[in-house]
Amino acid sequence: MVSSPHEAHHRIFQGNPGLFASAFRTLGIPFPEPVAVSLMDTDLTEIRPLERHVDTLLRIDVADGGSLLLAIEAQGKKDPDKRSSWAYYLAHLYAKFRYPCVLLVVCRDKGTAEWAAEPIRIGLDKHPSLVALPLVLGPHNVPMVTDAARAADDIPMAVFSAITHSNDHDIAAILEALAAALRTTDPDAAAVFAEFTEAGLGATPAREIWRNLMGTGLSHFRGFVAESFRDEGRDEGRVEGRAEDILRILAVRGVTVPDEARRRITACKDLTVLDVWFERAVTATTVDAVLAEI
């Protein structure tokens, strides 16, 4: 029994499945001719917990007093399943926080970047109900920072340039410019950025170029980076070193770390969590942003 205007408005389609096609024609919206219509369960509750994690999520407060959410995804290859996940992230975040949401996808090859930039359209071809337009950073639009002075002016961007262009034929020049820039900055901060670069280059030939630079032109840095390369199997030392790295980069960047947050960082024994905190520490403006739920 229909008991309210709300139910009547949607249940009429249950009793008259062809109604939606007529409704779309009335609106002037093209709709494929239906050949079958099935009534499906309307309960969208997940029976089992379903884990969905965006790589990095930032809330950005802007000058006019508003805020927006920036969801950042690092995409190494084409993955059709990710596109539906990205649409879900945006819809979920907007429903949960009511902030404008922006999806940024970072890629290390042009083909993946072009794929990631394609609009995600959900609904009818000529009148989609939801369209997600990812912003994409990749080798096609991230500048190659090959000048040491320019790298020194914005070291985080120089590091990002190196990571993004890790497969580019000019990567040696990019890494040499970054190495030269790091020689001019605080040794502790330089060592952290150097290690971050090494991790970001991944299993590419560029990583060996960077390690050679680390062993020569950057030899004046504090020894904890080179030591971490030699002792990767010693988990306990890596955990302690990573916690120290997080605190060091926050101190260098002028981010206040209350005693409670400091204790939480030094007490953490999960290297995976520490690695996430370390990556956030490079750009986060508060320690709360570093320690936000993963």
XYZ file of C-alpha atoms in Angstrom:
294
model
C 0.000 0.000 0.000
C 1.344 3.427 -0.970
C 1.181 5.558 2.145
C 2.782 8.888 1.248
C 3.447 11.264 -1.647
C 7.132 10.324 -1.354
C 6.391 6.640 -1.948
C 3.938 7.410 -4.717
C 6.473 9.463 -6.571
C 8.901 6.595 -6.943
C 6.770 3.451 -6.603
C 4.677 4.386 -9.644
C 7.710 3.376 -11.639
C 7.639 -0.038 -9.980
C 4.115 -0.690 -11.186
C 4.669 0.922 -14.590
C 8.265 0.212 -15.603
C 7.869 1.771 -19.033
C 7.012 5.110 -17.483
C 10.607 6.241 -17.201
C 11.107 6.039 -20.978
C 8.057 8.224 -21.527
C 9.248 10.638 -18.880
C 12.634 11.028 -20.548
C 11.037 11.617 -23.928
C 8.906 14.348 -22.370
C 12.056 15.989 -21.068
C 13.696 15.780 -24.465
C 16.472 13.537 -23.161
C 17.390 10.674 -25.517
C 17.005 7.269 -23.929
C 17.745 3.855 -25.470
C 14.678 1.785 -26.205
C 14.236 -0.572 -23.220
C 13.908 -4.270 -23.891
C 13.555 -5.478 -20.304
C 13.170 -3.884 -16.897
C 13.943 -5.653 -13.614
C 13.030 -4.480 -10.152
C 16.127 -4.657 -7.963
C 16.696 -4.567 -4.254
C 16.817 -0.968 -3.062
C 18.906 -1.762 0.021
C 22.415 -0.467 -0.681
C 23.756 -1.323 2.775
C 27.058 -3.173 2.693
C 26.623 -6.470 4.540
C 30.383 -6.829 4.863
C 32.691 -3.945 5.657
C 34.066 -2.645 2.377
C 37.397 -0.867 2.642
C 37.896 2.048 0.314
C 40.920 4.255 0.806
C 41.912 7.323 -1.142
C 45.688 7.676 -1.277
C 45.783 11.150 0.292
C 42.942 13.389 1.409
C 43.460 17.052 2.237
C 41.032 19.634 3.495
C 42.038 23.012 2.142
C 40.734 26.166 3.778
C 40.710 29.082 1.337
C 40.892 32.841 1.701
C 37.160 33.491 1.441
C 36.528 31.355 4.520
C 35.369 28.265 2.658
C 36.968 24.851 2.434
C 37.367 22.138 -0.134
C 38.575 18.561 -0.116
C 41.405 17.427 -2.344
C 41.536 13.679 -2.918
C 44.857 12.642 -4.417
C 45.381 9.326 -6.171
C 48.698 8.062 -7.480
C 48.060 5.894 -10.513
C 50.823 3.784 -11.985
C 48.863 2.073 -14.746
C 45.449 1.908 -16.353
C 42.944 0.184 -14.088
C 39.280 0.216 -15.156
C 38.144 -0.513 -11.599
C 39.690 2.706 -10.323
C 37.367 4.924 -12.318
C 34.289 3.656 -10.482
C 36.192 3.998 -7.203
C 37.044 7.621 -7.986
C 33.408 8.445 -8.657
C 32.498 6.760 -5.380
C 35.132 8.734 -3.465
C 33.805 12.056 -4.711
C 30.160 11.203 -4.055
C 30.918 9.767 -0.618
C 33.097 12.675 0.438
C 30.532 15.239 -0.640
C 27.721 13.378 1.129
C 29.795 13.050 4.302
C 31.441 16.464 4.553
C 29.405 18.760 2.257
C 32.584 20.378 0.982
C 33.422 20.876 -2.681
C 35.561 17.903 -3.694
C 38.397 17.809 -6.203
C 40.051 14.635 -7.479
C 43.712 14.916 -8.433
C 45.388 11.958 -10.121
C 49.176 11.902 -10.423
C 50.781 9.647 -13.029
C 54.265 8.797 -14.182
C 53.544 7.995 -17.818
C 51.652 9.875 -20.493
C 49.361 7.006 -21.488
C 48.070 6.535 -17.961
C 47.675 10.303 -17.555
C 45.578 10.558 -20.710
C 43.430 7.636 -19.569
C 42.968 9.103 -16.081
C 41.913 12.480 -17.491
C 38.936 11.037 -19.360
C 35.597 12.153 -17.843
C 33.796 9.534 -15.775
C 30.193 9.615 -16.943
C 27.473 7.757 -15.095
C 24.042 7.634 -16.687
C 22.891 8.380 -20.213
C 25.453 9.191 -22.880
C 23.897 12.575 -23.707
C 22.599 13.378 -20.229
C 24.738 11.727 -17.527
C 23.484 11.939 -13.952
C 27.005 12.216 -12.596
C 30.190 13.379 -14.284
C 33.568 13.262 -12.574
C 36.367 15.277 -14.172
C 39.696 14.308 -12.606
C 42.527 16.783 -12.611
C 45.658 14.985 -13.756
C 49.328 15.738 -13.224
C 51.780 13.745 -15.299
C 54.768 14.003 -17.603
C 52.631 15.937 -20.081
C 52.085 18.949 -17.809
C 54.516 18.782 -14.854
C 57.590 20.899 -15.665
C 60.996 19.262 -15.878
C 63.063 21.144 -13.317
C 66.592 20.923 -14.717
C 67.917 24.210 -13.335
C 69.471 24.065 -9.877
C 68.439 27.611 -8.944
C 64.844 26.912 -9.904
C 64.944 23.661 -7.947
C 66.295 25.479 -4.896
C 63.410 27.962 -5.045
C 60.858 25.150 -4.686
C 62.437 21.914 -3.545
C 59.145 20.005 -3.035
C 58.193 20.756 -6.664
C 61.647 19.685 -7.808
C 61.203 16.396 -5.958
C 57.755 15.956 -7.481
C 59.208 16.707 -10.918
C 61.828 14.010 -10.424
C 59.268 11.434 -9.347
C 56.841 12.296 -12.151
C 59.533 12.213 -14.824
C 61.338 9.163 -13.425
C 60.988 7.387 -16.795
C 61.923 10.421 -18.902
C 65.147 10.517 -20.911
C 66.085 13.813 -19.178
C 65.773 12.398 -15.671
C 69.524 12.598 -15.046
C 69.480 16.369 -15.548
C 66.468 16.685 -13.249
C 68.162 14.652 -10.512
C 71.431 16.565 -10.861
C 69.576 19.878 -10.483
C 67.782 18.548 -7.410
C 71.017 17.281 -5.897
C 72.650 20.676 -6.437
C 69.671 22.401 -4.829
C 69.779 20.117 -1.809
C 73.420 21.033 -1.207
C 72.281 24.608 -0.543
C 69.641 23.782 2.060
C 69.622 22.547 5.633
C 71.338 19.114 5.760
C 68.591 17.504 7.829
C 65.836 18.736 5.512
C 67.923 17.834 2.448
C 68.419 14.304 3.730
C 64.690 13.842 4.194
C 63.915 15.132 0.701
C 66.680 12.945 -0.699
C 65.184 9.848 0.879
C 61.712 10.829 -0.261
C 63.059 11.136 -3.814
C 64.704 7.728 -3.609
C 61.465 6.121 -2.502
C 59.440 7.940 -5.166
C 61.676 6.834 -8.027
C 60.758 3.228 -7.317
C 62.232 0.391 -9.346
C 63.477 2.550 -12.210
C 66.981 3.157 -13.592
C 66.632 6.679 -12.212
C 66.842 5.251 -8.712
C 70.393 4.044 -9.379
C 71.334 7.447 -10.768
C 70.015 9.023 -7.591
C 71.834 6.566 -5.343
C 75.078 7.335 -7.158
C 74.485 11.039 -6.559
C 73.727 10.262 -2.933
C 77.047 8.508 -2.578
C 79.098 11.305 -4.139
C 77.867 14.869 -4.365
C 75.582 14.514 -1.347
C 78.069 12.741 0.904
C 78.130 15.647 3.344
C 74.556 14.862 4.437
C 73.892 13.272 7.764
C 74.469 9.551 7.520
C 70.999 8.328 8.397
C 69.827 8.157 4.764
C 72.750 6.136 3.460
C 72.567 3.978 6.553
C 68.903 3.252 5.885
C 69.812 1.995 2.415
C 72.315 -0.478 3.867
C 70.143 -1.665 6.725
C 66.752 -2.077 5.098
C 66.368 -5.484 6.704
C 66.591 -4.168 10.226
C 62.980 -3.257 10.840
C 63.468 -1.924 14.335
C 66.086 0.557 13.228
C 63.980 1.583 10.255
C 60.985 2.257 12.511
C 62.994 4.428 14.874
C 64.676 6.225 12.000
C 61.403 6.898 10.251
C 59.862 8.418 13.384
C 62.916 10.660 13.731
C 62.605 11.648 10.059
C 58.985 12.699 10.573
C 59.824 14.855 13.572
C 62.845 16.342 11.819
C 60.993 17.411 8.674
C 58.168 18.899 10.744
C 60.682 20.847 12.794
C 62.484 22.110 9.687
C 59.175 23.196 8.144
C 58.128 24.982 11.341
C 55.144 22.755 12.119
C 54.351 22.671 15.836
C 54.372 19.173 17.361
C 52.730 18.966 20.812
C 54.127 16.453 23.300
C 51.194 14.078 22.852
C 51.671 13.969 19.068
C 55.420 13.501 19.512
C 54.810 10.540 21.831
C 52.370 9.021 19.342
C 54.902 9.258 16.529
C 57.787 7.824 18.511
C 55.642 5.052 19.993
C 54.348 3.828 16.625
C 55.938 0.531 15.528
C 54.049 0.093 12.271
C 56.424 0.999 9.458
C 53.590 1.257 6.931
C 51.806 3.857 9.067
C 55.062 5.736 9.637
C 55.706 5.826 5.893
C 52.285 7.431 5.347
C 52.956 9.979 8.091
C 56.360 10.713 6.577
C 54.862 11.441 3.142
C 52.235 13.710 4.709
C 54.871 15.543 6.758
C 56.473 16.847 3.569
C 53.451 19.046 2.772
C 51.135 19.087 5.822
C 50.661 22.396 7.611
C 49.611 20.853 10.942
C 50.550 17.726 12.853
C 46.858 16.778 12.940
C 46.936 16.498 9.153
C 49.942 14.190 9.428
C 48.288 11.920 12.003
C 44.802 11.892 10.469
C 43.112 8.526 10.175
C 44.596 6.335 7.446
